[in-house]
PDB file of C-alpha atoms in Angstrom:
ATOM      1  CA  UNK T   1      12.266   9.020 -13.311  1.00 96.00           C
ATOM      2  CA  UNK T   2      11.440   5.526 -12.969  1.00 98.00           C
ATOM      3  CA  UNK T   3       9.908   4.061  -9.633  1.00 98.00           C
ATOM      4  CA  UNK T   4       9.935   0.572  -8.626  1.00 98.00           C
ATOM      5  CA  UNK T   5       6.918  -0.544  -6.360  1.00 98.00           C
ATOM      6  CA  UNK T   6       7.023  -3.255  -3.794  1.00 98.00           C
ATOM      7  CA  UNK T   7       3.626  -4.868  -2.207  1.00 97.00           C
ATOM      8  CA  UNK T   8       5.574  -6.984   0.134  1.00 96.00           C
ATOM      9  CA  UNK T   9       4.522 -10.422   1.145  1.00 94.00           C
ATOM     10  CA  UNK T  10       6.451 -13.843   1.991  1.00 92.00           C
ATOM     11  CA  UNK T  11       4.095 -15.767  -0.273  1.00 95.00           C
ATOM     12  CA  UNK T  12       2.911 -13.127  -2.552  1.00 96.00           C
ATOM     13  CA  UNK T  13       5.271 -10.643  -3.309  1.00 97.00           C
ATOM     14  CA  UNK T  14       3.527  -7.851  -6.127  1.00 98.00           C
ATOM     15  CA  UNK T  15       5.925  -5.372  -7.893  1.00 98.00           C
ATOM     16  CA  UNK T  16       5.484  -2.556 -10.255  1.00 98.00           C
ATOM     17  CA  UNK T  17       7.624  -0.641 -12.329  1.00 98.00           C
ATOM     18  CA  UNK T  18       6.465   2.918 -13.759  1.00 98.00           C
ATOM     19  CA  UNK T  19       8.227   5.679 -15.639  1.00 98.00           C
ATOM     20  CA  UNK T  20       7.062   9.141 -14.620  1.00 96.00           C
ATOM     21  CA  UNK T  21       7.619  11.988 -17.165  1.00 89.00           C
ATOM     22  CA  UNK T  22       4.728  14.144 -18.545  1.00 84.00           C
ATOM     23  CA  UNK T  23       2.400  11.380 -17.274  1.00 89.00           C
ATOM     24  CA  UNK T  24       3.167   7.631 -15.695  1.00 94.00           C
ATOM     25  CA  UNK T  25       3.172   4.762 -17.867  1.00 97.00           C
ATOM     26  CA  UNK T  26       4.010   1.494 -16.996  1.00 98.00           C
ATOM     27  CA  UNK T  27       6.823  -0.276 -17.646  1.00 98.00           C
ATOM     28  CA  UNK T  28       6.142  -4.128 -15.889  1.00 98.00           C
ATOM     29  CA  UNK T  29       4.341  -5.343 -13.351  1.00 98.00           C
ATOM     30  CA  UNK T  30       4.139  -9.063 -11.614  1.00 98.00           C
ATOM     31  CA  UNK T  31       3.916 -11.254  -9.000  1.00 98.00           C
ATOM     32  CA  UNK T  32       6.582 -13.213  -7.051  1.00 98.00           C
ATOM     33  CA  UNK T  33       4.737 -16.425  -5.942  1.00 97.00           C
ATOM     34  CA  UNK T  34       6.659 -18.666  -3.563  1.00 95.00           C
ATOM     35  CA  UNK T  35       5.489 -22.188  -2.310  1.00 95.00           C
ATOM     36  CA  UNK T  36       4.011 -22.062   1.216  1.00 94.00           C
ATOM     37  CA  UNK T  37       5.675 -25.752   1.388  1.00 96.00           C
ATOM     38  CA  UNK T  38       9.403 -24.386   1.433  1.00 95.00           C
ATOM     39  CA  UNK T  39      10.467 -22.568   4.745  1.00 95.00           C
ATOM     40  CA  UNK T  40      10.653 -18.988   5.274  1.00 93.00           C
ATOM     41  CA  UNK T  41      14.770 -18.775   4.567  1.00 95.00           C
ATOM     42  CA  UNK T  42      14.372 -20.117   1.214  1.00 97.00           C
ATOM     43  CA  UNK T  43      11.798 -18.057   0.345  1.00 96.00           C
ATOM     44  CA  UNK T  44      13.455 -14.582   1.208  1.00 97.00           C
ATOM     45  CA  UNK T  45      15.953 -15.754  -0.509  1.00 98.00           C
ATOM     46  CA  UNK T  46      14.408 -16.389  -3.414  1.00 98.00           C
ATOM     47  CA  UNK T  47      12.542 -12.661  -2.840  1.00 98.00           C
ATOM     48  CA  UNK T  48      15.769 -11.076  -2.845  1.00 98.00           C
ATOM     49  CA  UNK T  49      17.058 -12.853  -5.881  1.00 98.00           C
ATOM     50  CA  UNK T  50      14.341 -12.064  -8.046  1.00 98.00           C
ATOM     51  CA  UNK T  51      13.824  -8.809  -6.668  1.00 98.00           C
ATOM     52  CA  UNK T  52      17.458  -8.022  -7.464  1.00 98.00           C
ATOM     53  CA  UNK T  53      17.103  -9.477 -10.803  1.00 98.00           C
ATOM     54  CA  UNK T  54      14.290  -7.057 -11.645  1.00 98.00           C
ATOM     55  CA  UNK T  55      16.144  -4.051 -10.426  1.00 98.00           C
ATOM     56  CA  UNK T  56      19.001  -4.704 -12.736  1.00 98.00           C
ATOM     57  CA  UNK T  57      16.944  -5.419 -15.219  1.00 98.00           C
ATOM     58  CA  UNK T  58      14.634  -1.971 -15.068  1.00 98.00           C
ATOM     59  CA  UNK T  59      16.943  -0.151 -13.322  1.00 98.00           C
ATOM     60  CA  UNK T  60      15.117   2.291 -11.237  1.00 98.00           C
ATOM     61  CA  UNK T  61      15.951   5.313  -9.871  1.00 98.00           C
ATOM     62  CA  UNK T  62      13.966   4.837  -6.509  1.00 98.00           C
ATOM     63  CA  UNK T  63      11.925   2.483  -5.105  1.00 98.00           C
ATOM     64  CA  UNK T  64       8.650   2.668  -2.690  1.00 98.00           C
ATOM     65  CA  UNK T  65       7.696   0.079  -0.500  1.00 98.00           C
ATOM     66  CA  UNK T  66       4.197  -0.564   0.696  1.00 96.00           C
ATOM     67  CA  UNK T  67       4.148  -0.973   4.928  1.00 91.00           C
ATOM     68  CA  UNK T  68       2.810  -3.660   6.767  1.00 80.00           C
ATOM     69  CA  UNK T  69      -0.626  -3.037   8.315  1.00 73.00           C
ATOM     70  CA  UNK T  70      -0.510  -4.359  11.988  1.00 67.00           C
ATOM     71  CA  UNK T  71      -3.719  -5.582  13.022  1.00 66.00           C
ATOM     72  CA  UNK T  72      -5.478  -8.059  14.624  1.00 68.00           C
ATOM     73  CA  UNK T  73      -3.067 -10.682  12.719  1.00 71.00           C
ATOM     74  CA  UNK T  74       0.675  -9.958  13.949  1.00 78.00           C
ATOM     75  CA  UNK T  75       2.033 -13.241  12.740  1.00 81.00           C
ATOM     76  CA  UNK T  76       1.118 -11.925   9.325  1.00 81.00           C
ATOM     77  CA  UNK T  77       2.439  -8.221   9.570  1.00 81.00           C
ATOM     78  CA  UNK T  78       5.517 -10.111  10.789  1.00 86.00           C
ATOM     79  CA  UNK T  79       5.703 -12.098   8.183  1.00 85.00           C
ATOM     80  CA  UNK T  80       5.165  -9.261   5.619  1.00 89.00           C
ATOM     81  CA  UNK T  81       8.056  -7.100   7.279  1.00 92.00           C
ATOM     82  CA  UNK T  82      10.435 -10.020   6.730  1.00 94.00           C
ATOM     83  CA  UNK T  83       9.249  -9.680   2.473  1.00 95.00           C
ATOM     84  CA  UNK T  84       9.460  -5.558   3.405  1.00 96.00           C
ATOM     85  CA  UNK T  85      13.565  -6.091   4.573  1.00 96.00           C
ATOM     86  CA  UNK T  86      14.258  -8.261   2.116  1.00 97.00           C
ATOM     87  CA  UNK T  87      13.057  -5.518  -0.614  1.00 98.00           C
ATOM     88  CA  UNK T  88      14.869  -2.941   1.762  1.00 98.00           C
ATOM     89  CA  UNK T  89      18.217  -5.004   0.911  1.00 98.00           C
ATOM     90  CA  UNK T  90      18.112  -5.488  -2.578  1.00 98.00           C
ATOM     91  CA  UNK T  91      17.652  -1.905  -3.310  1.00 98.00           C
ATOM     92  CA  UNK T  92      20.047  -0.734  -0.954  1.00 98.00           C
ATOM     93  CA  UNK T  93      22.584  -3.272  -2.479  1.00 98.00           C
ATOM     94  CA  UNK T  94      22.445  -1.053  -5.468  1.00 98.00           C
ATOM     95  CA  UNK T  95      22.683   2.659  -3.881  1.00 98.00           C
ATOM     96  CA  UNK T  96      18.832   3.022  -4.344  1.00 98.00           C
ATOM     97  CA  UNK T  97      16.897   5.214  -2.280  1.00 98.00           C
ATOM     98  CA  UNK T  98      13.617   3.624  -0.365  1.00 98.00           C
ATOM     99  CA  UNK T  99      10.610   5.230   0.703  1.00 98.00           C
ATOM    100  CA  UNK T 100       8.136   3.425   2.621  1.00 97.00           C
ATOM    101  CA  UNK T 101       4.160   4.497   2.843  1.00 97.00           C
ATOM    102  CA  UNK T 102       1.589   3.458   4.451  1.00 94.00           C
ATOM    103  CA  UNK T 103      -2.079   1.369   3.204  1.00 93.00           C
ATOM    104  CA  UNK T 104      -3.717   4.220   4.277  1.00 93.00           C
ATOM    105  CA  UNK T 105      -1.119   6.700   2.185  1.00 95.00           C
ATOM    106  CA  UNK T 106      -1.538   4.625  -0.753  1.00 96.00           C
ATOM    107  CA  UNK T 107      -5.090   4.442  -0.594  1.00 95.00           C
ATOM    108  CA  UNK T 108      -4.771   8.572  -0.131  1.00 94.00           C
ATOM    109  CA  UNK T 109      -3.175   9.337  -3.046  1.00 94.00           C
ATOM    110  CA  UNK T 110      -3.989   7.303  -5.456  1.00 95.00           C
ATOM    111  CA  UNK T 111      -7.784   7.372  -5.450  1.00 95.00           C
ATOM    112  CA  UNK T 112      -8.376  10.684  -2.806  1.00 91.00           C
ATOM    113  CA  UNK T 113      -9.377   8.886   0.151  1.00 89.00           C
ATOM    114  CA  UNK T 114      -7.696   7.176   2.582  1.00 85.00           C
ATOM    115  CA  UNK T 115     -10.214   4.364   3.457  1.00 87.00           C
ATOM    116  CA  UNK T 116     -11.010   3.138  -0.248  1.00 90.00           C
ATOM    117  CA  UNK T 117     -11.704  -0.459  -1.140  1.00 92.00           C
ATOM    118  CA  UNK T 118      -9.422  -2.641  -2.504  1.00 91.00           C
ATOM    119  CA  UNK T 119     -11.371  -2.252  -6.249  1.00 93.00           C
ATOM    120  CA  UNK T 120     -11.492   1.489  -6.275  1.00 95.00           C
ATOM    121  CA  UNK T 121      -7.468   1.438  -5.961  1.00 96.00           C
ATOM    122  CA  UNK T 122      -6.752  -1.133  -8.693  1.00 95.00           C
ATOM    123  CA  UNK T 123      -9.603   0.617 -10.644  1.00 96.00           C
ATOM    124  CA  UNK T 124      -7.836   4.375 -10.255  1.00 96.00           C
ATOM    125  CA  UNK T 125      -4.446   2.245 -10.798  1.00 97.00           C
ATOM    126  CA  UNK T 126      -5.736   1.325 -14.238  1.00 97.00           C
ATOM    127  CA  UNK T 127      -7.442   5.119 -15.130  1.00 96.00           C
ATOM    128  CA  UNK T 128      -4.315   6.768 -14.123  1.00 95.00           C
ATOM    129  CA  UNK T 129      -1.761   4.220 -16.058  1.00 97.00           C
ATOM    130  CA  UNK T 130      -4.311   4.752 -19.269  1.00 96.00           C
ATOM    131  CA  UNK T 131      -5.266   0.860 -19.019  1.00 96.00           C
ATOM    132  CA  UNK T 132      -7.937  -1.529 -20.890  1.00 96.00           C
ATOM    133  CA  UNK T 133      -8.452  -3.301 -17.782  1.00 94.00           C
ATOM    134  CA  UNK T 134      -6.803  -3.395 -14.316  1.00 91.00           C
ATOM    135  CA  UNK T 135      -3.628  -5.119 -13.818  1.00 93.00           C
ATOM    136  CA  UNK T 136      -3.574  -9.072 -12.793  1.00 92.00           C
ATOM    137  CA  UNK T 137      -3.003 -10.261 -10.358  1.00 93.00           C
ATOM    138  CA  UNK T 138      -3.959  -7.890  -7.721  1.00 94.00           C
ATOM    139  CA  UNK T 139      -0.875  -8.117  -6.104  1.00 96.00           C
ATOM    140  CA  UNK T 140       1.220  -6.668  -8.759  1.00 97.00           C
ATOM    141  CA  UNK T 141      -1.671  -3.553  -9.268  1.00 97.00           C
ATOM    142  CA  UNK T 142      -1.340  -2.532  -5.472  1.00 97.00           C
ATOM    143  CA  UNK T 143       2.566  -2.242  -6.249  1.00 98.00           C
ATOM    144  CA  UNK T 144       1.699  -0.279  -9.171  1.00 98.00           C
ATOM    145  CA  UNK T 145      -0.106   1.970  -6.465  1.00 98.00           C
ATOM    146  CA  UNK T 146       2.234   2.003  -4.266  1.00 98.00           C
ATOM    147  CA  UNK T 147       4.490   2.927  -7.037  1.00 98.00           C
ATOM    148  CA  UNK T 148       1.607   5.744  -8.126  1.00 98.00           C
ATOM    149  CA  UNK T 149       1.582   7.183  -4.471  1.00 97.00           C
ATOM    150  CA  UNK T 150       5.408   7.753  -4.536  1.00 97.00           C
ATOM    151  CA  UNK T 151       5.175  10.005  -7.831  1.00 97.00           C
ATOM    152  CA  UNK T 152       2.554  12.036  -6.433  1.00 93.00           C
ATOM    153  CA  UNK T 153       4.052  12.525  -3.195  1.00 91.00           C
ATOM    154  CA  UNK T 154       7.433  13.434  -5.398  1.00 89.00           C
ATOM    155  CA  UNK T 155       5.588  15.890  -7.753  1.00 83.00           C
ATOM    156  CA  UNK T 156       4.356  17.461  -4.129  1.00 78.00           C
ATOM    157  CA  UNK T 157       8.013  17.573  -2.664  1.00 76.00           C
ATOM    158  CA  UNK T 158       9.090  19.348  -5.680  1.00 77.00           C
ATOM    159  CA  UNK T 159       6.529  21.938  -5.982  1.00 73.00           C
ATOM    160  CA  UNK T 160       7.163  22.761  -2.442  1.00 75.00           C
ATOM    161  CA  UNK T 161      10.867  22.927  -2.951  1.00 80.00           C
ATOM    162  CA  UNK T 162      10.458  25.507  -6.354  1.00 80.00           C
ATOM    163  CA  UNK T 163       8.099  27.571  -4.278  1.00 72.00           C
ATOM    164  CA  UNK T 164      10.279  28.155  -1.435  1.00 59.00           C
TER     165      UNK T 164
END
């Protein structure tokens, strides 16, 4: 199974790609950076191109998108849900399934507590992908736990199902 994970953002855009068999490894991981300078269109545009370049080109079998966190700043959950659609699209251009979790979710499964900081996630993200250090830029390693949190909550789902 291999899981593509989207940190969505209209200037920073993090993705991470992870096979899950006996354990997860990683397969890539990155940042989309796009100009503040250009407008908005030509920036989701250029999301969904290179997002749909790096689906073809690790073809994954589902793909887990992180949620935008609505607080005090609307303008820039707004913002993020634009990147979130846009990531939407290009996976369902090609058939694949989304799932869509949560900071707090994330933050839940991958390091057992829903309220971690920022460093304990990227620091469980590199533990549990058997890293030297954790991934750069931070963008791309909260993808990789978005990514994370969708295996686990899949290895859940199926233990559920065999037990029924």
């Amino acid at each position: 199974m291999r899981i593509l994970g989207v940190d969505p953002g209209t200037l920073n855009l993090g993705y991470g790609v992870v096979d899950v068999e006996d354990e997860l490894r990683m397969v890539d991981c990155g940042v989309l950076n796009l100009p503040s300078r250009i407008p908005v269109e030509e920036r989701l545009r250029s999301i969904y191109a290179q997002l749909s370049k790096i689906i073809a080109e690790h073809e994954p079998d589902e793909v887990a998108i992180e949620e935008p966190f609505v607080g005090r700043n609307v303008r820039s959950a707004f913002a993020i849900g634009r990147a979130q659609a846009i990531s939407i699209l290009a996976a369902a251009d090609v058939g694949l399934p989304v799932f869509y979790y949560s900071p707090a979710s994330v933050k839940q499964q991958v390091t057992s507590y829903g309220r971690s900081d920022k460093q304990q996630v990227w620091e469980m993200v590199r533990v549990q992908l058997g890293l030297t250090e954790a991934p750069q830029p931070h963008h791309a390693a909260d993808a990789l736990a978005v990514a994370i949190c969708h295996s686990r909550r899949r290895l859940v789902s199926q233990w559920l199902a065999e037990g029924a």
